[in-house]
XYZ file of C-alpha atoms in Angstrom:
631
model
C 21.610 12.142 15.047
C 20.867 11.447 18.688
C 17.255 11.172 19.874
C 16.416 14.010 22.319
C 15.611 12.981 25.886
C 12.070 14.232 25.334
C 11.485 11.621 22.618
C 12.804 8.889 24.913
C 10.408 9.984 27.683
C 7.485 10.103 25.279
C 8.237 6.500 24.352
C 7.823 5.586 28.029
C 11.504 5.247 28.971
C 13.790 7.052 31.412
C 16.594 8.770 29.484
C 18.654 8.843 32.700
C 18.677 5.059 32.967
C 22.104 3.644 32.109
C 20.713 0.720 30.081
C 18.396 3.040 28.140
C 21.282 5.420 27.387
C 23.334 2.475 26.140
C 20.477 1.215 23.926
C 19.924 4.696 22.446
C 23.643 5.062 21.843
C 23.850 1.751 20.016
C 20.803 2.675 17.942
C 22.442 5.952 16.951
C 25.566 4.087 15.833
C 23.446 1.874 13.569
C 21.765 4.809 11.825
C 23.033 5.016 8.252
C 24.248 1.413 8.079
C 22.828 -0.844 5.366
C 19.590 -2.456 6.508
C 20.634 -5.785 5.049
C 23.197 -7.366 2.766
C 20.941 -9.357 0.492
C 21.040 -10.847 -2.957
C 19.130 -9.188 -5.773
C 15.772 -10.840 -6.404
C 16.338 -11.094 -10.149
C 19.890 -10.039 -10.970
C 21.869 -11.637 -13.783
C 25.573 -11.255 -14.570
C 26.707 -12.064 -18.106
C 30.326 -12.996 -18.801
C 32.173 -14.075 -21.927
C 33.686 -17.139 -20.244
C 32.205 -19.454 -17.613
C 30.854 -17.435 -14.711
C 32.565 -19.591 -12.072
C 35.921 -18.929 -13.758
C 35.355 -15.189 -13.536
C 33.816 -14.494 -10.116
C 33.500 -16.452 -6.835
C 30.053 -18.042 -6.485
C 28.280 -18.995 -3.251
C 25.225 -21.036 -2.390
C 22.280 -18.994 -1.153
C 20.042 -20.012 1.723
C 17.269 -20.816 -0.742
C 17.558 -24.167 -2.504
C 18.921 -24.027 -6.073
C 19.778 -20.326 -5.687
C 23.330 -18.980 -6.007
C 24.956 -15.587 -5.720
C 28.261 -13.996 -6.665
C 30.362 -12.615 -3.838
C 30.873 -9.186 -5.387
C 28.484 -6.281 -5.106
C 27.123 -4.154 -7.942
C 29.932 -1.576 -7.669
C 32.582 -4.269 -8.070
C 30.781 -5.575 -11.136
C 30.577 -2.064 -12.549
C 34.288 -1.452 -11.981
C 35.201 -4.624 -13.861
C 32.726 -3.706 -16.631
C 30.776 -6.952 -16.411
C 27.288 -6.840 -17.881
C 24.556 -6.846 -15.239
C 20.816 -7.139 -15.903
C 18.292 -6.495 -13.143
C 14.845 -8.046 -13.429
C 12.528 -6.377 -10.927
C 9.450 -8.033 -9.472
C 6.216 -6.051 -9.087
C 3.286 -7.250 -7.020
C 0.934 -5.423 -9.381
C 2.003 -7.697 -12.246
C 0.765 -10.669 -10.221
C -2.415 -8.770 -9.409
C -3.049 -7.971 -13.078
C -2.385 -11.566 -14.131
C -4.987 -12.747 -11.627
C -7.339 -9.995 -12.765
C -7.077 -11.075 -16.402
C -7.801 -14.667 -15.383
C -10.951 -13.541 -13.546
C -12.004 -11.452 -16.552
C -11.612 -14.399 -18.920
C -13.465 -16.721 -16.581
C -16.397 -14.506 -15.598
C -16.735 -11.684 -18.112
C -15.221 -13.047 -21.310
C -18.665 -13.140 -22.938
C -18.867 -9.341 -22.791
C -15.759 -8.614 -24.849
C -14.420 -9.484 -28.275
C -10.844 -9.963 -27.077
C -9.961 -12.821 -24.705
C -7.893 -10.756 -22.207
C -4.713 -12.732 -22.726
C -2.545 -9.682 -22.089
C -2.721 -6.074 -20.909
C -2.922 -4.962 -24.526
C -6.330 -6.638 -24.846
C -7.847 -4.080 -22.476
C -9.859 -1.310 -24.173
C -7.529 1.587 -24.985
C -7.947 5.209 -23.846
C -11.203 4.640 -21.966
C -12.800 7.968 -20.877
C -14.522 6.439 -17.834
C -11.192 5.213 -16.514
C -9.651 8.670 -16.829
C -12.714 10.256 -15.188
C -12.300 7.901 -12.226
C -8.623 8.796 -11.876
C -9.409 12.509 -12.170
C -11.563 12.134 -9.050
C -8.639 10.511 -7.187
C -10.677 7.313 -6.906
C -7.482 5.299 -6.970
C -7.240 3.162 -3.826
C -5.199 0.130 -4.841
C -4.338 1.457 -8.316
C -0.667 0.999 -9.119
C 1.606 3.975 -8.338
C -1.208 6.543 -7.922
C -2.710 5.467 -4.581
C -0.401 7.448 -2.282
C -1.488 10.649 -0.563
C 0.685 12.763 -2.826
C -0.501 11.071 -6.010
C -4.151 11.306 -4.955
C -3.660 15.021 -4.409
C -2.058 15.391 -7.830
C -4.650 13.449 -9.858
C -7.471 16.041 -9.628
C -4.980 18.783 -10.486
C -3.461 16.966 -13.439
C -6.850 15.653 -14.686
C -5.439 12.860 -16.900
C -7.253 12.462 -20.222
C -4.814 10.332 -22.203
C -2.012 7.853 -21.699
C 0.850 10.355 -21.750
C -0.843 12.218 -18.879
C -0.328 9.069 -16.812
C 3.344 9.023 -17.803
C 3.595 12.563 -16.417
C 1.577 11.629 -13.306
C 3.919 8.765 -12.465
C 7.030 10.930 -12.798
C 5.953 14.294 -11.426
C 5.424 13.309 -7.780
C 9.079 12.445 -7.267
C 11.987 14.093 -5.468
C 13.549 15.301 -8.745
C 10.699 17.491 -10.075
C 9.654 18.556 -6.550
C 13.153 19.513 -5.448
C 13.729 21.309 -8.748
C 10.476 23.296 -8.336
C 9.202 21.975 -11.661
C 5.749 20.806 -10.560
C 3.832 24.077 -10.272
C 5.198 25.581 -13.515
C 4.146 22.454 -15.411
C 0.618 22.474 -13.943
C 0.162 26.197 -14.648
C 1.254 25.760 -18.243
C -0.912 22.703 -18.707
C -3.952 24.597 -17.399
C -3.173 27.624 -19.594
C -2.527 29.881 -16.595
C 1.063 30.412 -17.660
C 2.415 30.556 -21.193
C 4.728 27.759 -22.307
C 8.182 29.146 -23.014
C 11.424 27.437 -23.854
C 14.624 28.793 -22.299
C 17.083 29.799 -24.964
C 20.816 30.583 -25.068
C 22.668 33.603 -26.311
C 22.297 33.462 -30.129
C 26.066 33.508 -30.402
C 26.229 30.051 -28.780
C 23.414 28.128 -30.365
C 19.975 28.130 -32.038
C 17.152 29.719 -30.094
C 15.050 26.564 -30.044
C 17.770 24.069 -29.100
C 15.855 22.939 -25.996
C 12.403 22.909 -27.573
C 12.838 19.380 -28.921
C 14.018 18.250 -25.500
C 11.217 19.896 -23.496
C 8.176 20.331 -25.728
C 6.328 17.231 -24.474
C 6.556 18.556 -20.907
C 5.614 22.197 -21.603
C 9.188 23.485 -21.396
C 9.718 21.985 -17.917
C 12.253 19.141 -17.454
C 10.555 16.246 -15.654
C 12.472 13.171 -16.790
C 15.978 11.894 -16.284
C 16.638 11.762 -20.044
C 15.730 15.462 -20.322
C 18.133 16.398 -17.559
C 20.868 14.448 -19.324
C 20.116 16.051 -22.697
C 20.147 19.536 -21.130
C 23.607 18.781 -19.737
C 24.863 17.912 -23.224
C 22.950 20.494 -25.261
C 22.840 23.487 -22.923
C 25.677 22.974 -20.414
C 28.220 21.843 -23.007
C 28.968 18.513 -21.290
C 31.031 16.008 -23.241
C 29.583 12.525 -23.719
C 32.003 11.184 -21.083
C 30.971 13.893 -18.604
C 27.309 13.153 -19.303
C 27.858 9.448 -18.727
C 29.567 10.124 -15.393
C 26.654 12.383 -14.441
C 24.229 9.606 -15.377
C 26.064 7.126 -13.169
C 26.012 9.560 -10.266
C 22.232 9.831 -10.614
C 21.761 6.095 -10.003
C 18.682 5.385 -7.914
C 19.119 5.596 -4.133
C 22.686 6.905 -4.435
C 23.971 9.597 -2.107
C 23.595 13.030 -3.637
C 27.201 13.920 -2.822
C 28.392 12.314 -6.084
C 25.950 14.418 -8.087
C 26.862 17.687 -6.402
C 30.429 17.636 -7.712
C 29.008 18.408 -11.175
C 27.094 21.462 -9.937
C 29.616 24.170 -10.752
C 30.380 22.748 -14.192
C 26.692 22.368 -15.043
C 25.535 25.835 -13.924
C 28.638 27.596 -15.293
C 28.233 25.794 -18.603
C 24.615 26.930 -18.964
C 25.070 30.532 -17.846
C 28.155 30.887 -20.067
C 25.915 30.055 -23.022
C 23.359 32.684 -22.052
C 20.827 30.698 -20.006
C 19.394 32.376 -16.921
C 21.021 31.518 -13.615
C 17.649 30.637 -12.007
C 16.755 28.110 -14.716
C 20.210 26.525 -14.551
C 20.019 26.169 -10.760
C 16.529 24.656 -10.895
C 17.646 22.173 -13.527
C 20.519 21.055 -11.385
C 18.334 20.881 -8.275
C 16.207 18.438 -10.203
C 19.267 16.387 -11.100
C 20.170 16.267 -7.400
C 16.636 15.058 -6.735
C 17.208 12.249 -9.214
C 20.071 11.180 -6.954
C 17.362 10.101 -4.479
C 14.955 8.672 -7.030
C 15.311 9.240 -10.725
C 12.567 8.451 -13.212
C 13.473 7.989 -16.861
C 10.640 8.617 -19.302
C 10.786 5.014 -20.507
C 10.413 3.793 -16.930
C 7.465 6.127 -16.342
C 5.792 4.931 -19.550
C 6.114 1.291 -18.484
C 4.607 2.103 -15.104
C 1.863 4.178 -16.738
C 0.730 1.074 -18.619
C 0.238 -0.696 -15.284
C -1.535 2.373 -13.894
C -3.986 2.344 -16.790
C -4.545 -1.436 -16.683
C -5.198 -1.557 -12.939
C -7.411 1.548 -13.150
C -9.464 0.111 -16.028
C -10.143 -3.117 -14.132
C -11.052 -1.201 -10.964
C -13.334 1.124 -12.932
C -15.264 -1.475 -14.922
C -14.965 -4.591 -12.756
C -14.320 -3.571 -9.129
C -15.211 -7.107 -8.019
C -12.387 -8.513 -10.166
C -9.981 -5.855 -8.920
C -10.854 -6.519 -5.283
C -10.355 -10.288 -5.514
C -7.158 -9.964 -7.551
C -5.485 -7.442 -5.274
C -6.442 -9.334 -2.106
C -4.845 -12.441 -3.605
C -1.662 -10.450 -4.282
C -1.086 -9.126 -0.780
C 1.092 -7.809 0.710
C 1.544 -4.876 -1.645
C 0.696 -1.192 -1.951
C -0.319 1.383 0.619
C -3.511 -0.166 1.939
C -4.359 -3.178 4.063
C -7.124 -5.649 3.097
C -9.570 -3.839 5.401
C -9.283 -0.640 3.364
C -9.327 -2.489 0.032
C -12.535 -4.273 1.026
C -14.130 -1.071 2.339
C -13.315 0.665 -0.937
C -14.747 -2.245 -2.961
C -17.983 -2.148 -0.977
C -18.219 1.588 -1.630
C -18.168 0.606 -5.310
C -21.188 -1.684 -4.733
C -19.172 -4.890 -4.582
C -20.745 -7.593 -2.413
C -18.050 -9.161 -0.251
C -18.814 -12.435 1.514
C -16.911 -13.837 4.498
C -14.544 -16.784 4.479
C -16.452 -20.018 5.057
C -15.382 -23.607 5.483
C -17.811 -24.808 2.784
C -17.526 -21.983 0.268
C -14.021 -20.531 0.317
C -10.861 -21.506 -1.513
C -7.393 -20.564 -0.305
C -7.508 -17.475 -2.549
C -10.409 -15.067 -2.790
C -12.837 -16.067 -5.527
C -15.752 -14.636 -7.499
C -19.281 -15.978 -7.116
C -21.617 -15.024 -9.993
C -24.689 -12.970 -9.090
C -25.676 -12.392 -12.718
C -24.017 -12.224 -16.128
C -22.961 -8.662 -15.276
C -21.831 -8.947 -11.697
C -20.066 -11.180 -9.156
C -19.645 -11.230 -5.401
C -16.208 -11.598 -3.843
C -15.806 -14.558 -1.521
C -12.938 -14.045 0.912
C -10.393 -16.828 0.869
C -8.796 -18.686 3.751
C -5.615 -16.706 3.065
C -7.291 -13.809 4.925
C -7.319 -15.790 8.175
C -4.030 -15.411 9.971
C -2.134 -18.475 11.150
C -3.531 -21.061 8.728
C -1.243 -23.348 6.730
C -2.004 -23.480 3.043
C -1.217 -27.190 2.620
C -3.659 -28.172 5.370
C -6.359 -25.877 3.981
C -5.873 -27.351 0.521
C -6.446 -30.782 2.075
C -9.614 -29.461 3.715
C -10.831 -28.201 0.331
C -9.916 -31.415 -1.500
C -11.897 -33.555 0.983
C -14.897 -31.214 1.101
C -17.020 -33.055 -1.455
C -20.599 -31.796 -1.167
C -19.720 -29.842 1.938
C -19.100 -30.345 5.628
C -22.085 -30.597 7.952
C -20.258 -30.773 11.288
C -16.996 -30.179 13.070
C -16.708 -33.946 13.610
C -16.576 -34.475 9.842
C -13.694 -32.065 9.595
C -11.841 -33.681 12.465
C -12.315 -37.178 11.000
C -10.752 -35.981 7.747
C -7.473 -35.061 9.396
C -7.938 -31.329 10.053
C -5.964 -30.325 13.138
C -7.618 -28.939 16.228
C -5.572 -25.739 15.897
C -6.937 -25.127 12.394
C -10.490 -25.882 13.501
C -10.191 -23.466 16.415
C -8.711 -20.803 14.163
C -11.564 -21.222 11.694
C -14.043 -20.985 14.559
C -12.380 -17.816 15.850
C -12.681 -16.375 12.331
C -16.429 -17.173 12.243
C -15.958 -19.487 9.261
C -18.627 -22.083 10.173
C -21.784 -20.076 9.431
C -22.763 -22.444 6.578
C -23.048 -25.171 9.248
C -25.356 -22.993 11.296
C -22.637 -22.246 13.842
C -21.722 -18.721 14.802
C -18.326 -17.911 16.277
C -19.205 -18.642 19.913
C -21.221 -21.781 19.141
C -18.392 -23.169 17.030
C -15.841 -22.590 19.776
C -18.170 -24.259 22.282
C -18.715 -27.210 19.961
C -14.972 -27.671 19.705
C -15.060 -29.060 23.244
C -17.020 -32.074 21.941
C -14.097 -33.300 19.911
C -12.667 -34.981 22.969
C -9.111 -36.172 22.761
C -8.491 -35.836 19.052
C -4.865 -35.467 18.082
C -4.430 -31.749 17.361
C -1.538 -32.084 14.924
C -2.127 -32.295 11.137
C -1.489 -35.811 9.792
C -1.105 -37.424 6.391
C -3.228 -40.499 7.268
C -6.672 -39.421 8.363
C -7.213 -42.587 10.454
C -4.191 -41.527 12.523
C -5.922 -38.300 13.402
C -7.423 -40.001 16.455
C -5.591 -40.629 19.686
C -4.736 -44.301 20.208
C -6.638 -44.310 23.506
C -9.949 -43.612 21.763
C -12.303 -46.548 20.968
C -11.260 -49.060 18.363
C -13.720 -47.760 15.799
C -12.949 -44.054 16.435
C -12.312 -43.255 12.740
C -15.886 -44.302 11.999
C -17.585 -42.405 14.811
C -20.817 -40.800 13.682
C -21.819 -37.248 14.520
C -24.684 -38.578 16.644
C -22.278 -40.122 19.139
C -21.123 -36.619 19.999
C -24.595 -35.375 20.869
C -25.030 -33.547 24.136
C -27.723 -31.463 25.827
C -28.322 -28.176 24.009
C -26.839 -25.114 25.635
C -28.051 -21.571 25.103
C -24.980 -19.405 24.850
C -25.137 -15.647 25.369
C -25.137 -13.828 22.057
C -21.930 -11.986 21.219
C -22.225 -8.232 20.981
C -21.543 -6.741 17.557
C -18.535 -4.904 18.980
C -17.064 -8.221 20.116
C -17.676 -9.731 16.696
C -15.866 -6.844 15.002
C -12.967 -7.050 17.438
C -12.550 -10.776 16.788
C -12.895 -10.254 13.025
C -9.982 -7.815 13.059
C -7.911 -10.111 15.252
C -8.352 -13.099 12.944
C -8.743 -11.652 9.445
C -7.612 -8.033 9.739
C -11.015 -6.735 8.606
C -14.714 -6.987 9.373
C -17.718 -7.140 7.063
C -20.062 -6.505 10.001
C -19.117 -2.969 11.070
C -16.221 -0.529 11.425
C -14.682 -0.019 14.889
C -15.335 3.731 14.750
C -19.085 3.196 14.369
C -19.347 2.089 18.004
C -17.989 5.427 19.178
C -19.914 7.681 16.786
C -22.250 9.162 19.414
C -19.340 9.869 21.715
C -17.234 11.316 18.901
C -20.124 13.642 18.097
C -19.830 14.964 21.640
C -16.289 15.968 20.753
C -17.688 17.754 17.709
C -16.268 15.182 15.267
C -17.927 14.835 11.872
C -17.538 11.816 9.615
C -15.042 11.633 6.780
C -17.933 11.777 4.327
C -19.301 14.934 5.987
C -15.936 16.676 5.935
C -16.041 16.471 2.119
C -19.325 18.404 2.037
C -18.984 21.335 -0.379
C -20.907 23.546 2.049
C -17.912 23.556 4.346
C -15.925 26.657 3.445
C -12.196 27.175 3.170
C -10.526 27.399 6.618
C -13.664 26.139 8.383
C -12.879 24.664 11.799
C -13.638 20.932 11.765
C -12.954 17.884 13.909
C -12.431 14.481 12.314
C -11.662 11.175 13.990
C -10.654 7.692 12.949
C -8.143 4.887 12.978
C -4.652 5.889 11.861
C -3.925 4.075 8.602
C -0.532 5.614 7.914
C 1.883 8.362 8.814
C 4.315 9.765 6.289
C 7.175 12.239 6.576
C 8.671 12.520 3.052
C 12.191 13.853 2.794
C 10.928 16.655 0.528
C 8.259 17.739 3.075
C 10.714 19.515 5.431
C 9.429 18.010 8.667
C 5.718 17.932 7.781
C 3.835 14.781 8.810
C 0.905 13.498 6.741
C -1.671 11.330 8.532
C -4.479 9.317 6.954
C -7.479 8.580 9.191
C -10.241 6.078 8.428
C -13.731 5.940 9.901
C -16.827 4.002 8.845
C -17.471 6.402 5.930
C -14.031 6.796 4.365
C -10.697 8.513 4.885
C -9.577 11.980 5.922
C -6.156 13.430 5.126
C -4.362 15.416 7.813
C -1.350 17.738 7.572
C 0.705 18.337 10.725
C 3.119 21.262 10.487
C 6.472 20.983 12.332
C 5.469 23.398 15.111
C 2.314 21.434 15.909
C 4.260 18.176 15.651
C 6.808 19.387 18.192
C 4.036 20.134 20.716
C 2.160 16.854 20.125
C 4.842 14.440 18.999
C 3.884 11.445 21.163
C 0.218 11.536 20.121
C 1.024 12.152 16.452
C 3.621 9.396 16.208
C 2.005 6.691 18.362
C -1.786 7.253 18.415
C -3.909 4.494 16.832
C -7.312 6.179 17.201
C -7.265 9.975 17.047
C -9.653 12.893 17.032
C -8.058 15.878 15.300
C -9.318 19.440 15.253
C -8.075 21.823 12.600
C -8.786 23.991 9.563
C -10.265 22.629 6.359
C -8.220 23.280 3.228
C -9.860 22.717 -0.134
C -8.464 22.907 -3.654
C -11.006 21.464 -6.052
C -11.444 17.813 -5.111
C -8.351 17.814 -2.894
C -9.230 18.238 0.792
C -6.943 18.326 3.810
C -7.329 19.195 7.468
C -4.500 21.320 8.873
C -4.131 19.903 12.383
C -4.187 22.214 15.388
C -5.003 19.942 18.341
C -5.448 16.259 19.136
C -7.237 13.806 21.406
C -5.701 10.335 21.684
C -8.549 7.818 21.878
C -6.416 4.721 21.359
C -7.310 3.258 24.752
C -10.994 3.245 23.776
C -10.332 0.489 21.214
C -9.758 -1.914 24.114
C -13.391 -1.449 25.044
C -14.723 -3.328 22.037
C -15.881 -6.064 24.419
C -19.286 -6.754 25.864
C -18.315 -6.074 29.443
C -16.509 -2.843 28.609
C -19.219 -1.309 26.449
C -21.939 -2.433 28.814
C -20.349 -1.435 32.094
C -17.915 1.374 31.293
C -19.171 4.920 31.017
C -17.708 5.462 27.554
C -19.185 8.971 27.125
C -17.666 10.004 30.430
C -14.311 8.486 29.496
C -14.191 10.355 26.196
C -15.570 13.522 27.738
C -12.746 13.446 30.298
C -10.287 13.895 27.450
C -9.815 17.232 25.783
C -7.936 18.632 22.825
C -4.386 19.712 23.510
């Protein structure tokens, strides 16, 4: 599909330019090609004889890693046994969480938290938290769609989580199975089981297949069983259908079974509508199928991560930060959410931090989270580990650090990240003090005595801090906005303030309310509201038919925006590229689920550049924002 000239112009290019036309043409040719030809992270092939006598083997780029030169379809054709072992970042997060629990809260519990099965089972508080969509960071249920589903599903037991994991998927959505299930679960609609003509089978032949899901097929196994029981598929036909439903396969393979499936069901007396919806679900599984066993395994991780977040948000925060990158949210949002749950988060510091985030006891019941050096971009772990190993009772000066072989680059990066506060140095003072280090070699070294340039005095490795003394200088204090800007540039988050807070008065002039205020129950359905914030994510699911979902964040939380295709077409550039937006629209409320249906936009992205002392002091920010209007 070729990009319209309008899209090219909105991106800042001239569609009439020959080079631009060529680039767009080449991009169009690449659409649909595999993104990469990579080896499976944890794939194993089992053969009766030696593997190297059966398939050609190559050396991978990674040391001690090999791969076979055939792809999964070749292996399948030759009927070799293949086992895929998938890695999940949440498993690492939970392992770290259990370690924190054992180390800091083991005295509170009878079990030692050696595994997920040591967590208290079927905890009502955990389910109450999930029912409120308080699930930022929780495995599988932190997306916009899942957060919207949680208050509607109101999970009360483990099997509800199995349903939750599976229901927000292309299969059930495409097959129009979601709303019937919710209505039956809430008692709005009576649970009925489709039945065949009595001449072809017992009336309740599908009840055993569908009773756990209120007569609505939600899982891949159910779709397969319906094909055998109700559509009269042979076992071979059912197996071919199963193979065609393989995850991420093109739906074209599935569609060739459509006529046989629907004809088989209607011939046995099932209603045409039910047969078509069942097959639509099977086609949805062609994009992403969820077997019940898979959903149950994931539900265990949902429950475990939710329990830790509910009862020990400090543990959850530290564990998930140490497991990044993963999930929908960046560290800034994970930290903001933790602080909303009364977790004290402390900044990275040269005398207090480890490479990973750690917990610092406040009492027997509570810990603070100390950010680790991993949060500071550009640092090398091996050099930081050396810094930690040589720390002893703590560093008192930059000279101490330099004498112990820490490179100038690392010192400057730590200063930029404001990591010297325990020495009494703020960000600007630390950067100024860096000038005193003279001609130190700026590269990391193994021998700390070699850290000094050979042209320095003979006894340079033994220089005392006092030899670096100089007249005191009073530096101008950094504005809070500058501090926040530099925090985001170095660590991706700030514990001092949120960028939107500096524009709150000006946003009020646009009529914008905070994210917290837009959740006020006094705001009625279809009320006109304006919300503003940083764009966290944009999503356009394949099942949404051109609808774009935007998540905004301000200093009080997040707001969820829906942009219908017509509005998107009129505001595409702003919607797709804006970093800081004010959006006016209608409030839509369904219980705890709140959205704003977008009608008009103001792109405030350029204002973020003004988070500097000179800009905020000299620029007429109110006038700049006032000059913009909704369109």
